[in-house]
Short mmCIF file of N, CA and C in Angstrom, two decimals:
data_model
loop_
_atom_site.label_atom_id
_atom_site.label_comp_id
_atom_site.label_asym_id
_atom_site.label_seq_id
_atom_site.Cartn_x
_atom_site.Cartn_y
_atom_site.Cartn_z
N UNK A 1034 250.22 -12.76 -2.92
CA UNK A 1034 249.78 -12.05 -1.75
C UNK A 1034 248.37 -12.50 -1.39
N UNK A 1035 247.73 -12.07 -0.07
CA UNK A 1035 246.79 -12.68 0.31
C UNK A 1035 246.04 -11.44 1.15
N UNK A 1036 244.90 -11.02 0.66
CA UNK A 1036 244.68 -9.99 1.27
C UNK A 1036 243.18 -10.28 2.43
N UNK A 1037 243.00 -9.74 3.56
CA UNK A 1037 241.88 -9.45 4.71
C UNK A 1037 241.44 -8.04 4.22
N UNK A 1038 240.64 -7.51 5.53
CA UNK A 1038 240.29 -6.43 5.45
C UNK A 1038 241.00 -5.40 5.54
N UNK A 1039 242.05 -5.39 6.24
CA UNK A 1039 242.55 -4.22 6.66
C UNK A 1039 244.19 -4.37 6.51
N UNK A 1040 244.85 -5.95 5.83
CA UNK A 1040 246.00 -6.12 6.09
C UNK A 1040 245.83 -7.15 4.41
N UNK A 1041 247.33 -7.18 4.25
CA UNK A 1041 247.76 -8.21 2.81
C UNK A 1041 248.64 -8.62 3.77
N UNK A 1042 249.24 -9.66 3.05
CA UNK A 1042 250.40 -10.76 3.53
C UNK A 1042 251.08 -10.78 2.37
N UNK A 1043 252.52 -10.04 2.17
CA UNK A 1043 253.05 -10.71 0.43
C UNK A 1043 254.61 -11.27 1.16
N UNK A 1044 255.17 -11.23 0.42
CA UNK A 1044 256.69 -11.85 0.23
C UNK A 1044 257.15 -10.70 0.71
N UNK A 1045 258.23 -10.89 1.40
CA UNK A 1045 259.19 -10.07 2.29
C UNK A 1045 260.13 -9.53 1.14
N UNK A 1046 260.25 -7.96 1.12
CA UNK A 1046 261.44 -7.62 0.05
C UNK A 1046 262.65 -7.17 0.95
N UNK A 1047 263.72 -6.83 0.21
CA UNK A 1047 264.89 -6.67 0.88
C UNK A 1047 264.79 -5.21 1.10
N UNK A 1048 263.96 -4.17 0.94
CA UNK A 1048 263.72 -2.90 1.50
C UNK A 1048 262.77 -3.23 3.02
N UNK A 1049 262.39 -4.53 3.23
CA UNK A 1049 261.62 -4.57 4.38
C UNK A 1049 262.45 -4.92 5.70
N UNK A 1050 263.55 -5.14 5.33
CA UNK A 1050 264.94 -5.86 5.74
C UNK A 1050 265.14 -4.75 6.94
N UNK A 1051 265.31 -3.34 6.49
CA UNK A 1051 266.22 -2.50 7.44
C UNK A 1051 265.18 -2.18 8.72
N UNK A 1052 263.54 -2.07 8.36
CA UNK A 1052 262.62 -1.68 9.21
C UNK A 1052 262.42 -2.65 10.35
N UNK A 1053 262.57 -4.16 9.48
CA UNK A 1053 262.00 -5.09 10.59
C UNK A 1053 262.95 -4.57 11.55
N UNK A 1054 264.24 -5.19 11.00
CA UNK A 1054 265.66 -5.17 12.15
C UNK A 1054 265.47 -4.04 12.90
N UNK A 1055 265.49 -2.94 12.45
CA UNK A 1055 265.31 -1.65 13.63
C UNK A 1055 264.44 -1.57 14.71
N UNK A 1056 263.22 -2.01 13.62
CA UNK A 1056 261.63 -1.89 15.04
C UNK A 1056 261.24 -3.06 15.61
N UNK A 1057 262.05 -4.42 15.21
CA UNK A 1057 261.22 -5.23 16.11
C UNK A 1057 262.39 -6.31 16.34
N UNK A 1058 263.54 -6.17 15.58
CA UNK A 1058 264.69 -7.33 16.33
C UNK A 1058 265.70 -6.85 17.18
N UNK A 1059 266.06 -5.57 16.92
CA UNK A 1059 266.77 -4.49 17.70
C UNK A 1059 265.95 -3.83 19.43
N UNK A 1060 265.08 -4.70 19.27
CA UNK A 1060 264.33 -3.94 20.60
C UNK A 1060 264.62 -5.09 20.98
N UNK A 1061 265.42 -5.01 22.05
CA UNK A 1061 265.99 -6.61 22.90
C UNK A 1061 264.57 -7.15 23.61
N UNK A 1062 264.27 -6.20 24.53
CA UNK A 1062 263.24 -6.76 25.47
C UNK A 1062 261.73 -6.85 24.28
N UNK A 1063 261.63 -6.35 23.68
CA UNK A 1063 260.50 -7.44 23.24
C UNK A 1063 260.61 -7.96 21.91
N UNK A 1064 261.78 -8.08 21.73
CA UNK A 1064 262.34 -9.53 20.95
C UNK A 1064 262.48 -10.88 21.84
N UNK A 1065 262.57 -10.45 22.82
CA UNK A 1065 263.28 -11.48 24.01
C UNK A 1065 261.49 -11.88 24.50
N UNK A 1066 260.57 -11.26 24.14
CA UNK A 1066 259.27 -11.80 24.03
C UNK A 1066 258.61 -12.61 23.13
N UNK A 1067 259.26 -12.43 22.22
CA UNK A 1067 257.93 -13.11 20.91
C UNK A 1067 259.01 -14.73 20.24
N UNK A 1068 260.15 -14.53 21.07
CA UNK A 1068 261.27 -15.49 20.53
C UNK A 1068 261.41 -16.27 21.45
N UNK A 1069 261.71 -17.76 21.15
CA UNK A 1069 262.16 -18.78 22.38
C UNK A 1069 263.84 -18.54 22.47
N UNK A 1070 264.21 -18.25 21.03
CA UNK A 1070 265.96 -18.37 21.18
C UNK A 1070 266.17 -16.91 21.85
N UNK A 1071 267.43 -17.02 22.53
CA UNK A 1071 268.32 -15.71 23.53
C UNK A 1071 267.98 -14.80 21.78
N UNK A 1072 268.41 -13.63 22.38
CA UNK A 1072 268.52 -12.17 21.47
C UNK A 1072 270.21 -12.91 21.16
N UNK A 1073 270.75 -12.03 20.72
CA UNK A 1073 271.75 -12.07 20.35
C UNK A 1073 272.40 -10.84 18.85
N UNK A 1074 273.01 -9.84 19.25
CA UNK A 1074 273.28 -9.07 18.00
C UNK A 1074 273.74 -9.31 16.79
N UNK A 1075 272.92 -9.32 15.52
CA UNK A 1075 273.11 -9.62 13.97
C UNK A 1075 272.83 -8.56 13.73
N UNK A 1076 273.79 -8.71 12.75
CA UNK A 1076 273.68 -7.39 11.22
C UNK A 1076 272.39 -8.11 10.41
N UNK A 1077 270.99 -7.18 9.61
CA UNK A 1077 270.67 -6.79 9.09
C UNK A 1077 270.99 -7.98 8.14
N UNK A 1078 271.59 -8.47 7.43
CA UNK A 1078 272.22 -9.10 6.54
C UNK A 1078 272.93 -10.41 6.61
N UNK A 1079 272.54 -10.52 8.39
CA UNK A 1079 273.18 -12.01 8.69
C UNK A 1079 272.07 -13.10 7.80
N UNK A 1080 272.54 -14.04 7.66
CA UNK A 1080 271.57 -15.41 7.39
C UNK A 1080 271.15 -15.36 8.37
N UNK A 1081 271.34 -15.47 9.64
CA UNK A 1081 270.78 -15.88 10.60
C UNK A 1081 269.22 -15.40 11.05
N UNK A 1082 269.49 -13.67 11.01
CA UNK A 1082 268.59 -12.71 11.45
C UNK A 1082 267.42 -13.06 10.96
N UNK A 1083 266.44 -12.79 12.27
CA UNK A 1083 265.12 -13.42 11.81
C UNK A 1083 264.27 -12.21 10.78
N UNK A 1084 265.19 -11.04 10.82
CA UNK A 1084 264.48 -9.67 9.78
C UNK A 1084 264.59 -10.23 8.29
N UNK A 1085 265.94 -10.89 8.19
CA UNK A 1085 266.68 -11.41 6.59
C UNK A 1085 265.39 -11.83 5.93
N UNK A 1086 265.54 -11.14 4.83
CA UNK A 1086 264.59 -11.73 3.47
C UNK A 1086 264.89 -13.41 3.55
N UNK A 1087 263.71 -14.13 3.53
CA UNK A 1087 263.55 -15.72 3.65
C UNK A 1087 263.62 -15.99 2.37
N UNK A 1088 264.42 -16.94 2.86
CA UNK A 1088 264.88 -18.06 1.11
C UNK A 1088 263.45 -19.21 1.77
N UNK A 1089 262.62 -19.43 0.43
CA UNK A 1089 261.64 -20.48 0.52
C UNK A 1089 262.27 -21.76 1.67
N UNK A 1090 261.14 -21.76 2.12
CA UNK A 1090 261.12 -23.34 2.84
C UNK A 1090 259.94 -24.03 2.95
N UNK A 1091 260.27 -25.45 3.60
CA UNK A 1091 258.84 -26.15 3.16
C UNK A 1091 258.33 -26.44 4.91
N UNK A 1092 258.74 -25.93 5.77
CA UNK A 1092 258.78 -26.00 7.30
C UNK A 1092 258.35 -24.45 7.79
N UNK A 1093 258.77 -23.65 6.71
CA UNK A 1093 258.46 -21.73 6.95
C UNK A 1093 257.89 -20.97 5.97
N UNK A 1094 256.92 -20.24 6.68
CA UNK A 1094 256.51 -19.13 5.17
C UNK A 1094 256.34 -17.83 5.99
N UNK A 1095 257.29 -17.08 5.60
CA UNK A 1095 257.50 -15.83 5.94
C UNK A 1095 257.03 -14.98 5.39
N UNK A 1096 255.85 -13.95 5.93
CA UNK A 1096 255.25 -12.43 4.90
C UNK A 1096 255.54 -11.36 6.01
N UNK A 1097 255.62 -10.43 4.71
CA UNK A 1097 255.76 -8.97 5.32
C UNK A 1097 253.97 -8.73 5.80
N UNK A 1098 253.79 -7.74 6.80
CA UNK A 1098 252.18 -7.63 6.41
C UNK A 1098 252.33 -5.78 6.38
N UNK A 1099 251.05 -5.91 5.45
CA UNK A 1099 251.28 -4.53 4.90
C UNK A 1099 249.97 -3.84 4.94
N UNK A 1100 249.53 -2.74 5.51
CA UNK A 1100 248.37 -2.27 6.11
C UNK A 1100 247.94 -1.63 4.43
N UNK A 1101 246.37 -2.13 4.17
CA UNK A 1101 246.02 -1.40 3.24
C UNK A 1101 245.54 -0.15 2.97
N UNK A 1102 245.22 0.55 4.07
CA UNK A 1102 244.74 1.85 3.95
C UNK A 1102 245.93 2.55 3.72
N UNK A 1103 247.19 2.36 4.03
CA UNK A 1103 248.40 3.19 4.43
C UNK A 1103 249.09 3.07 3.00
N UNK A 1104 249.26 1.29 2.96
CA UNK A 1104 249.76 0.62 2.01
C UNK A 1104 251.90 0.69 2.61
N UNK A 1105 251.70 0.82 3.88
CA UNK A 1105 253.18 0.83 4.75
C UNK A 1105 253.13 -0.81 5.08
N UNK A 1106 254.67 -0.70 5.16
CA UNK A 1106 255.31 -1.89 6.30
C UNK A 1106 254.58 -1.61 7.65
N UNK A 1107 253.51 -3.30 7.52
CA UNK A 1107 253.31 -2.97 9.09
C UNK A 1107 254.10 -3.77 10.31
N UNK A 1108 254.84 -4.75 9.70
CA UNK A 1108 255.27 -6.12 10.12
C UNK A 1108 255.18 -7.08 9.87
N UNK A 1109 255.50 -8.27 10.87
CA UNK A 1109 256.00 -9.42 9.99
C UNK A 1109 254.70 -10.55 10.26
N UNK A 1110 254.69 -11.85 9.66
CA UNK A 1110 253.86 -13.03 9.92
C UNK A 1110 254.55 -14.03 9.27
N UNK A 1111 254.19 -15.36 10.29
CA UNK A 1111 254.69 -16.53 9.52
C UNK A 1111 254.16 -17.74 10.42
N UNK A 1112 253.84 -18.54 9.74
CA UNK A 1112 253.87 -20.05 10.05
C UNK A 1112 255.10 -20.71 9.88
N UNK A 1113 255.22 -21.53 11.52
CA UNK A 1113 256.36 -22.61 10.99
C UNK A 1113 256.40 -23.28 12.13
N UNK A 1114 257.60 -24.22 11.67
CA UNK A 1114 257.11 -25.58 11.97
C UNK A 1114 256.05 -26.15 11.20
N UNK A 1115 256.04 -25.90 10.52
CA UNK A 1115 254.75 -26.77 9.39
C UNK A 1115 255.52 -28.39 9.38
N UNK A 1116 254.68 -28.65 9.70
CA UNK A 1116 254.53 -30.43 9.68
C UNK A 1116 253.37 -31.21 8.45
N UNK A 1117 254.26 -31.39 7.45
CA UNK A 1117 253.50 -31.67 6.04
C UNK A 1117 252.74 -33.10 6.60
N UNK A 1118 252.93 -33.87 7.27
CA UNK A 1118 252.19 -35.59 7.43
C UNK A 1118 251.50 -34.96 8.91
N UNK A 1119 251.45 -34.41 9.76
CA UNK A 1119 250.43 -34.44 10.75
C UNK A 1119 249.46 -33.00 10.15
N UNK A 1120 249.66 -32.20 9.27
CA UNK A 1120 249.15 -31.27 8.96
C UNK A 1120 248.90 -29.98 9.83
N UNK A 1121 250.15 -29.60 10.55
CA UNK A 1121 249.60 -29.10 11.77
C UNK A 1121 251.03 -27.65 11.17
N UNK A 1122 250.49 -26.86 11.90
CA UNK A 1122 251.59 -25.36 11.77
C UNK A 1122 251.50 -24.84 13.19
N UNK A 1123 252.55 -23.64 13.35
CA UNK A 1123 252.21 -22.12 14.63
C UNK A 1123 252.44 -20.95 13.79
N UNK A 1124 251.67 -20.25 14.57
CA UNK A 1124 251.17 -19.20 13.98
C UNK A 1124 251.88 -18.07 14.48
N UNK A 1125 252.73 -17.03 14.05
CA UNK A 1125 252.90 -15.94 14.72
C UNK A 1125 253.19 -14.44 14.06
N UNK A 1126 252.91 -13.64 14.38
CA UNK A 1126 253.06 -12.26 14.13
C UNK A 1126 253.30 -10.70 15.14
N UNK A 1127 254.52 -10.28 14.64
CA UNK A 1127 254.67 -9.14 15.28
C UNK A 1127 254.67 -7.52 14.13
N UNK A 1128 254.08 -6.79 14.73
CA UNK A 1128 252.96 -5.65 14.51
C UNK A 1128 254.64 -4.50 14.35
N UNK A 1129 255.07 -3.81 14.05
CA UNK A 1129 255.88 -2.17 14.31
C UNK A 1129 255.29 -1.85 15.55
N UNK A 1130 255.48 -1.17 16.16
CA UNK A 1130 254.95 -0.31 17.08
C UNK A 1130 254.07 0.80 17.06
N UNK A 1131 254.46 1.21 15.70
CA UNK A 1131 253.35 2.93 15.18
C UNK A 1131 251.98 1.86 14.80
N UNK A 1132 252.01 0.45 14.50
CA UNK A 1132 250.95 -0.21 13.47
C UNK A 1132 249.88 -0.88 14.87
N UNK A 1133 250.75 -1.00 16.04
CA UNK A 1133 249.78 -1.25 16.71
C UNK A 1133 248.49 -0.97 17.27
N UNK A 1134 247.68 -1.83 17.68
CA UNK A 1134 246.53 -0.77 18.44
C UNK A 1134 245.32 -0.77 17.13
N UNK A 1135 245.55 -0.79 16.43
CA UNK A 1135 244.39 -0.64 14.90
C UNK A 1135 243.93 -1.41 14.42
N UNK A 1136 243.92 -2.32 15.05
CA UNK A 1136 243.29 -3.89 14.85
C UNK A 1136 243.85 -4.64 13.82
N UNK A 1137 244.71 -4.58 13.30
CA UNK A 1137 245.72 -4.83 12.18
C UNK A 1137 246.05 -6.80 12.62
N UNK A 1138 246.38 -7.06 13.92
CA UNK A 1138 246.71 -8.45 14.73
C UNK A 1138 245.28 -9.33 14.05
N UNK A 1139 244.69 -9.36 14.47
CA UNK A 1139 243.18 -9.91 14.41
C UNK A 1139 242.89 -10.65 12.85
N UNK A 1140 243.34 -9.00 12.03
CA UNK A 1140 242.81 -10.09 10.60
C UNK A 1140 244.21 -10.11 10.05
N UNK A 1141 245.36 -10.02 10.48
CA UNK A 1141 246.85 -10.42 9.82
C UNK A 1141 246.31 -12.44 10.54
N UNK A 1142 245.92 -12.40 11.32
CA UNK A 1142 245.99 -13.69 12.41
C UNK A 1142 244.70 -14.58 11.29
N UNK A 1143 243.80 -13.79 10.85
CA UNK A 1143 242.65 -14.37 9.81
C UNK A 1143 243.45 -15.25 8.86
N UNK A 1144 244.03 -13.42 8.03
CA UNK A 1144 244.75 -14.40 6.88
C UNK A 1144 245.98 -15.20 6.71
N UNK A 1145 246.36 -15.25 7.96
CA UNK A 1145 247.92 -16.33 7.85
C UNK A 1145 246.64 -18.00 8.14
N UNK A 1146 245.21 -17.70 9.04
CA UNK A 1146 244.83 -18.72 9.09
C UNK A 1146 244.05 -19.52 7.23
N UNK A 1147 243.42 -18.61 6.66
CA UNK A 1147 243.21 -18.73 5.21
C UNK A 1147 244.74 -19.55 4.09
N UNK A 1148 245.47 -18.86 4.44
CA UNK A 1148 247.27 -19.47 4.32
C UNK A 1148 247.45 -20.84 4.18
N UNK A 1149 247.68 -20.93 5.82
CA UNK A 1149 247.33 -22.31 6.14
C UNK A 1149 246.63 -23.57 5.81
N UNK A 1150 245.11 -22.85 6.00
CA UNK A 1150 244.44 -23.78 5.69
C UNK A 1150 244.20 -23.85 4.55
N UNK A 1151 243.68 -23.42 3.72
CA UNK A 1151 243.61 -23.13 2.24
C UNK A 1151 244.99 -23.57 1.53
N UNK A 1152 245.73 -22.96 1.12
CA UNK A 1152 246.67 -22.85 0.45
C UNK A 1152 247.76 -24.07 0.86
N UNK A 1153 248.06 -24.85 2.53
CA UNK A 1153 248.96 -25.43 2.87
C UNK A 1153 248.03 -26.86 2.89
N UNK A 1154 246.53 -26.57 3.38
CA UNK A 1154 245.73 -27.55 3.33
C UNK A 1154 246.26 -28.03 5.10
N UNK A 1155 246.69 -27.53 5.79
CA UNK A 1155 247.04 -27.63 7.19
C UNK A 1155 245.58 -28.17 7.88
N UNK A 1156 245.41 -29.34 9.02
CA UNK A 1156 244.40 -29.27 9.88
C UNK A 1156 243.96 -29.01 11.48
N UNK A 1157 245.35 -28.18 11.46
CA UNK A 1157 245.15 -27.64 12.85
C UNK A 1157 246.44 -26.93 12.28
N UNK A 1158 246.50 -25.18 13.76
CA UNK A 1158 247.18 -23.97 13.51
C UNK A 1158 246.90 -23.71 15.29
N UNK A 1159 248.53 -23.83 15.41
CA UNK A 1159 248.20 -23.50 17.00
C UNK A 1159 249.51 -22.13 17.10
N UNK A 1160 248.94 -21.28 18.63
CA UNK A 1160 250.12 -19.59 18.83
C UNK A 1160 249.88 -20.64 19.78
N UNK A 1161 251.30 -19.95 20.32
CA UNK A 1161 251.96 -20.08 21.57
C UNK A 1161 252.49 -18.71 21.63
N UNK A 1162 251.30 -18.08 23.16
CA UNK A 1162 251.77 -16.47 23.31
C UNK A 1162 252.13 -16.44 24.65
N UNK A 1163 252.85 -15.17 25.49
CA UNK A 1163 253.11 -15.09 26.77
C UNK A 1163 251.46 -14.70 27.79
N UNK A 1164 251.42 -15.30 27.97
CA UNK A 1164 249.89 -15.14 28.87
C UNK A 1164 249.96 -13.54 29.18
N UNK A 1165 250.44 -12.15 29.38
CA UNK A 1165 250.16 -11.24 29.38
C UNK A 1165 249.75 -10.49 28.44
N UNK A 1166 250.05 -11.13 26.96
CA UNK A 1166 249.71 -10.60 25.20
C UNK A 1166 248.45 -10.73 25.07
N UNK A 1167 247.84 -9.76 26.02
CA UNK A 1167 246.22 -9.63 25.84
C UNK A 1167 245.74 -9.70 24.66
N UNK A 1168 246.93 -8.78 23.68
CA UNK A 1168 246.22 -8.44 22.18
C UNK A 1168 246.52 -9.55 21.74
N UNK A 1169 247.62 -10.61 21.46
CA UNK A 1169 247.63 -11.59 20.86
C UNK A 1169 246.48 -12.87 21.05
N UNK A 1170 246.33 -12.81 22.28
CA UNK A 1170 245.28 -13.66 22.68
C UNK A 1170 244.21 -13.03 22.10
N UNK A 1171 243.55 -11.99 21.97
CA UNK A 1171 242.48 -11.45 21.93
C UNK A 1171 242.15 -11.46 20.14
N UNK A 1172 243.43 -11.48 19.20
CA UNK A 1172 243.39 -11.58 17.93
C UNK A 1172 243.02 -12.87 17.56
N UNK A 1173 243.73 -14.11 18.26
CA UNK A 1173 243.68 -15.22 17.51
C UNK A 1173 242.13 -15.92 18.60
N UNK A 1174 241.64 -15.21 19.44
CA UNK A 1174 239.94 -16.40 19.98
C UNK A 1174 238.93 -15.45 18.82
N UNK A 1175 239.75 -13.92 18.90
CA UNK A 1175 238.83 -13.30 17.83
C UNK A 1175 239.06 -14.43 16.11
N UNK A 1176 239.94 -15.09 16.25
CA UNK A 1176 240.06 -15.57 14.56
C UNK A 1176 239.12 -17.11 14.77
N UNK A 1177 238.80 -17.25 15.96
CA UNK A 1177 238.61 -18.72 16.53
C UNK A 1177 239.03 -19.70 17.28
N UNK A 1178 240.26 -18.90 17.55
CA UNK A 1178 241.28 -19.79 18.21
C UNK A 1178 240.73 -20.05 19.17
N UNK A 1179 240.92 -21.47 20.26
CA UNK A 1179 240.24 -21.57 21.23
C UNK A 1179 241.96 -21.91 22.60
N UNK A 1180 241.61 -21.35 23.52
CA UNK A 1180 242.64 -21.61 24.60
C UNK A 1180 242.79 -23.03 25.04
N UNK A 1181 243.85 -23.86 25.36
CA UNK A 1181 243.88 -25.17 25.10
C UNK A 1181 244.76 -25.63 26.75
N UNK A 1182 245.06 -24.35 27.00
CA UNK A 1182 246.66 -24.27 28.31
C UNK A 1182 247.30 -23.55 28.09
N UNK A 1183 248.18 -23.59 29.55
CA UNK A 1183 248.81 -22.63 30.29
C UNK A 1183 250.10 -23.70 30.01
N UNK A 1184 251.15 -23.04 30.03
CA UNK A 1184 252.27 -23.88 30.29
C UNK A 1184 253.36 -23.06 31.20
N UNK A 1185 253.04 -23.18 32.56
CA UNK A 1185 253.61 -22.50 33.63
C UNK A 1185 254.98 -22.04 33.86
N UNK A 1186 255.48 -21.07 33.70
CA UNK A 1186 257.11 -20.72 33.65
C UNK A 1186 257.70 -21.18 32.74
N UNK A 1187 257.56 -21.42 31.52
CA UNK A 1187 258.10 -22.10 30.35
C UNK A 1187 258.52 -21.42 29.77
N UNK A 1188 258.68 -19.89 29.74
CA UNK A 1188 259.29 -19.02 28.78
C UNK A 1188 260.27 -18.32 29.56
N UNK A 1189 261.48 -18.41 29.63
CA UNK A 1189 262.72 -17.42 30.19
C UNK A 1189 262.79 -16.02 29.19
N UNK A 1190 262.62 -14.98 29.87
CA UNK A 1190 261.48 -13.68 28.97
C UNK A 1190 262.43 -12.86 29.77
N UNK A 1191 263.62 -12.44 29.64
CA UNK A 1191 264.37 -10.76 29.67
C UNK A 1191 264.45 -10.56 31.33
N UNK A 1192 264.79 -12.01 31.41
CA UNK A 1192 265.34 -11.81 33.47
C UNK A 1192 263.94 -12.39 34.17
N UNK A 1193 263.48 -13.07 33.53
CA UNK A 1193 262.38 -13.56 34.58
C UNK A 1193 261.47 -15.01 34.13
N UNK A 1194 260.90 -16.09 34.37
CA UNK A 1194 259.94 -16.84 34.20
C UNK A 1194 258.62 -16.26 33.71
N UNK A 1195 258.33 -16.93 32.95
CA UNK A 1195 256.66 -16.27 32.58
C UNK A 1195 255.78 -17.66 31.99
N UNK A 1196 254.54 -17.59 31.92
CA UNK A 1196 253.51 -18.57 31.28
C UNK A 1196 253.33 -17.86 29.95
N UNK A 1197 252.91 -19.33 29.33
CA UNK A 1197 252.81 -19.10 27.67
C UNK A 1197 251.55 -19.87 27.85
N UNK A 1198 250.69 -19.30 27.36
CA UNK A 1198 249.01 -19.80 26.13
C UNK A 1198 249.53 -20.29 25.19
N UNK A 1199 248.52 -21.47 25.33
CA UNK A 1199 248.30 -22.49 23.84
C UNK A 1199 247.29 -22.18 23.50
N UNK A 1200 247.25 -22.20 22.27
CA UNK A 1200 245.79 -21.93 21.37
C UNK A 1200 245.57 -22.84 20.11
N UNK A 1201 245.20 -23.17 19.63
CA UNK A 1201 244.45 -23.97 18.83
C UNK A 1201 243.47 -23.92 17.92
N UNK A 1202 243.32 -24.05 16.48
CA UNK A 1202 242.37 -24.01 16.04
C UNK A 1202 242.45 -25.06 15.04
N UNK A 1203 241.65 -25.85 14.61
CA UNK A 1203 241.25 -26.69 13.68
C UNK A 1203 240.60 -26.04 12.87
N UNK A 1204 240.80 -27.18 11.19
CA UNK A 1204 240.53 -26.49 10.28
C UNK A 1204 238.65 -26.15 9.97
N UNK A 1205 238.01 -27.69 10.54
CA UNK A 1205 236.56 -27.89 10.54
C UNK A 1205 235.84 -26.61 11.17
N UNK A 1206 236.85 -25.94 12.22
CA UNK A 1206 236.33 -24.57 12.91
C UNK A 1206 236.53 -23.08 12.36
N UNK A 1207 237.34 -23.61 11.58
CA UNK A 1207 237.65 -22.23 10.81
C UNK A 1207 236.73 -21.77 10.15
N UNK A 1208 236.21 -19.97 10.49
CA UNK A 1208 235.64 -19.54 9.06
C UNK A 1208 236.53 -19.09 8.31
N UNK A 1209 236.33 -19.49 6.96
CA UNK A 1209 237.37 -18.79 6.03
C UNK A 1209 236.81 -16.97 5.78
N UNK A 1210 238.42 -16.40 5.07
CA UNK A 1210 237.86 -15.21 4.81
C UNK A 1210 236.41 -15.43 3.47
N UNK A 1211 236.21 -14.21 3.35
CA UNK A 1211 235.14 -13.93 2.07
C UNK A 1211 235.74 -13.98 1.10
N UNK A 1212 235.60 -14.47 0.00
CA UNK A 1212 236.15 -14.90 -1.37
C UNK A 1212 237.30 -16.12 -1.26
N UNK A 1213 237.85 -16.72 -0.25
CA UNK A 1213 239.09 -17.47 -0.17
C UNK A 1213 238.24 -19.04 -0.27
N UNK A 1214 236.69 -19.15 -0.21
CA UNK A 1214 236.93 -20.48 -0.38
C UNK A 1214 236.40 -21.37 0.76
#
């Protein structure tokens, strides 16, 4: 596990399984936000489902994130697409709904960047968010991220066109957390 101020990152257990699916893959319309692939209904238990406890990969690293004051499921984080020879990852995380709002985004977005860079040795970590995800944007320029583009109507988002933010951060720009190094 990997802990910030206000959030850890550990390994996804199969009790985290029923919450994701309910609060954040079961909500079509803003699943149909944070995902490029269509929604589509899975059981809980499909391989497929993006809630399913992750079998290791060397392209994905999937964490539960878990609020420390509470010590609850707050939601999920992961890098992927990790590209081991250009050193490059994306970054993404979605919050529960009760977890939002508490600044929880900001340093979950720190330590998946500590992750990365540290631990994967990655030299660049780029989100790709819907240009209205004030908070997402606002977590990752708060982590350093810097805005890079717009990519105009590129996201088909629950009956409509929308723009997606690129963001970017290199590793030379990164501050690491305190104690990570």
């Amino acid at each position: 596990m990997i802990r910030g101020e206000k959030v850890e990152l550990r390994t996804r257990r199969d009790s985290d399984v029923p919450v994701l699916q309910a609060e954040l893959y079961e909500d079509v319309a803003m699943r149909s936000r944070v995902d490029s692939r269509p929604w589509r209904p899975l059981p809980p238990d499909a391989a497929e489902s993006p809630a399913a406890a992750a079998v290791p990969s060397d392209d994905r690293a999937y964490f539960s994130v878990v609020e420390l004051a509470s010590r609850e499921l707050a939601g999920e984080a992961l890098l992927w697409g990790i590209d081991p020879h250009n050193r490059t990852a994306h970054l993404g995380i979605s919050l529960l709904p009760g977890f939002r709002g508490r600044g929880l985004a900001g340093d979950a977005v720190r330590v998946l960047c500590a992750y990365g860079f540290t631990v994967r040795g990655m030299q660049r970590l780029q989100v790709e968010t819907l240009a209205d995800n004030t908070a997402m944007i606002a977590a990752a320029t708060g982590a350093g991220f810097r805005v890079e583009g717009t990519l105009r109507r590129s996201a088909w988002v629950y009956g409509a066109f929308a723009d997606i933010v690129v963001l970017g951060l290199l590793a030379e720009e990164w501050t690491p957390l305190p104690g990570s190094g």
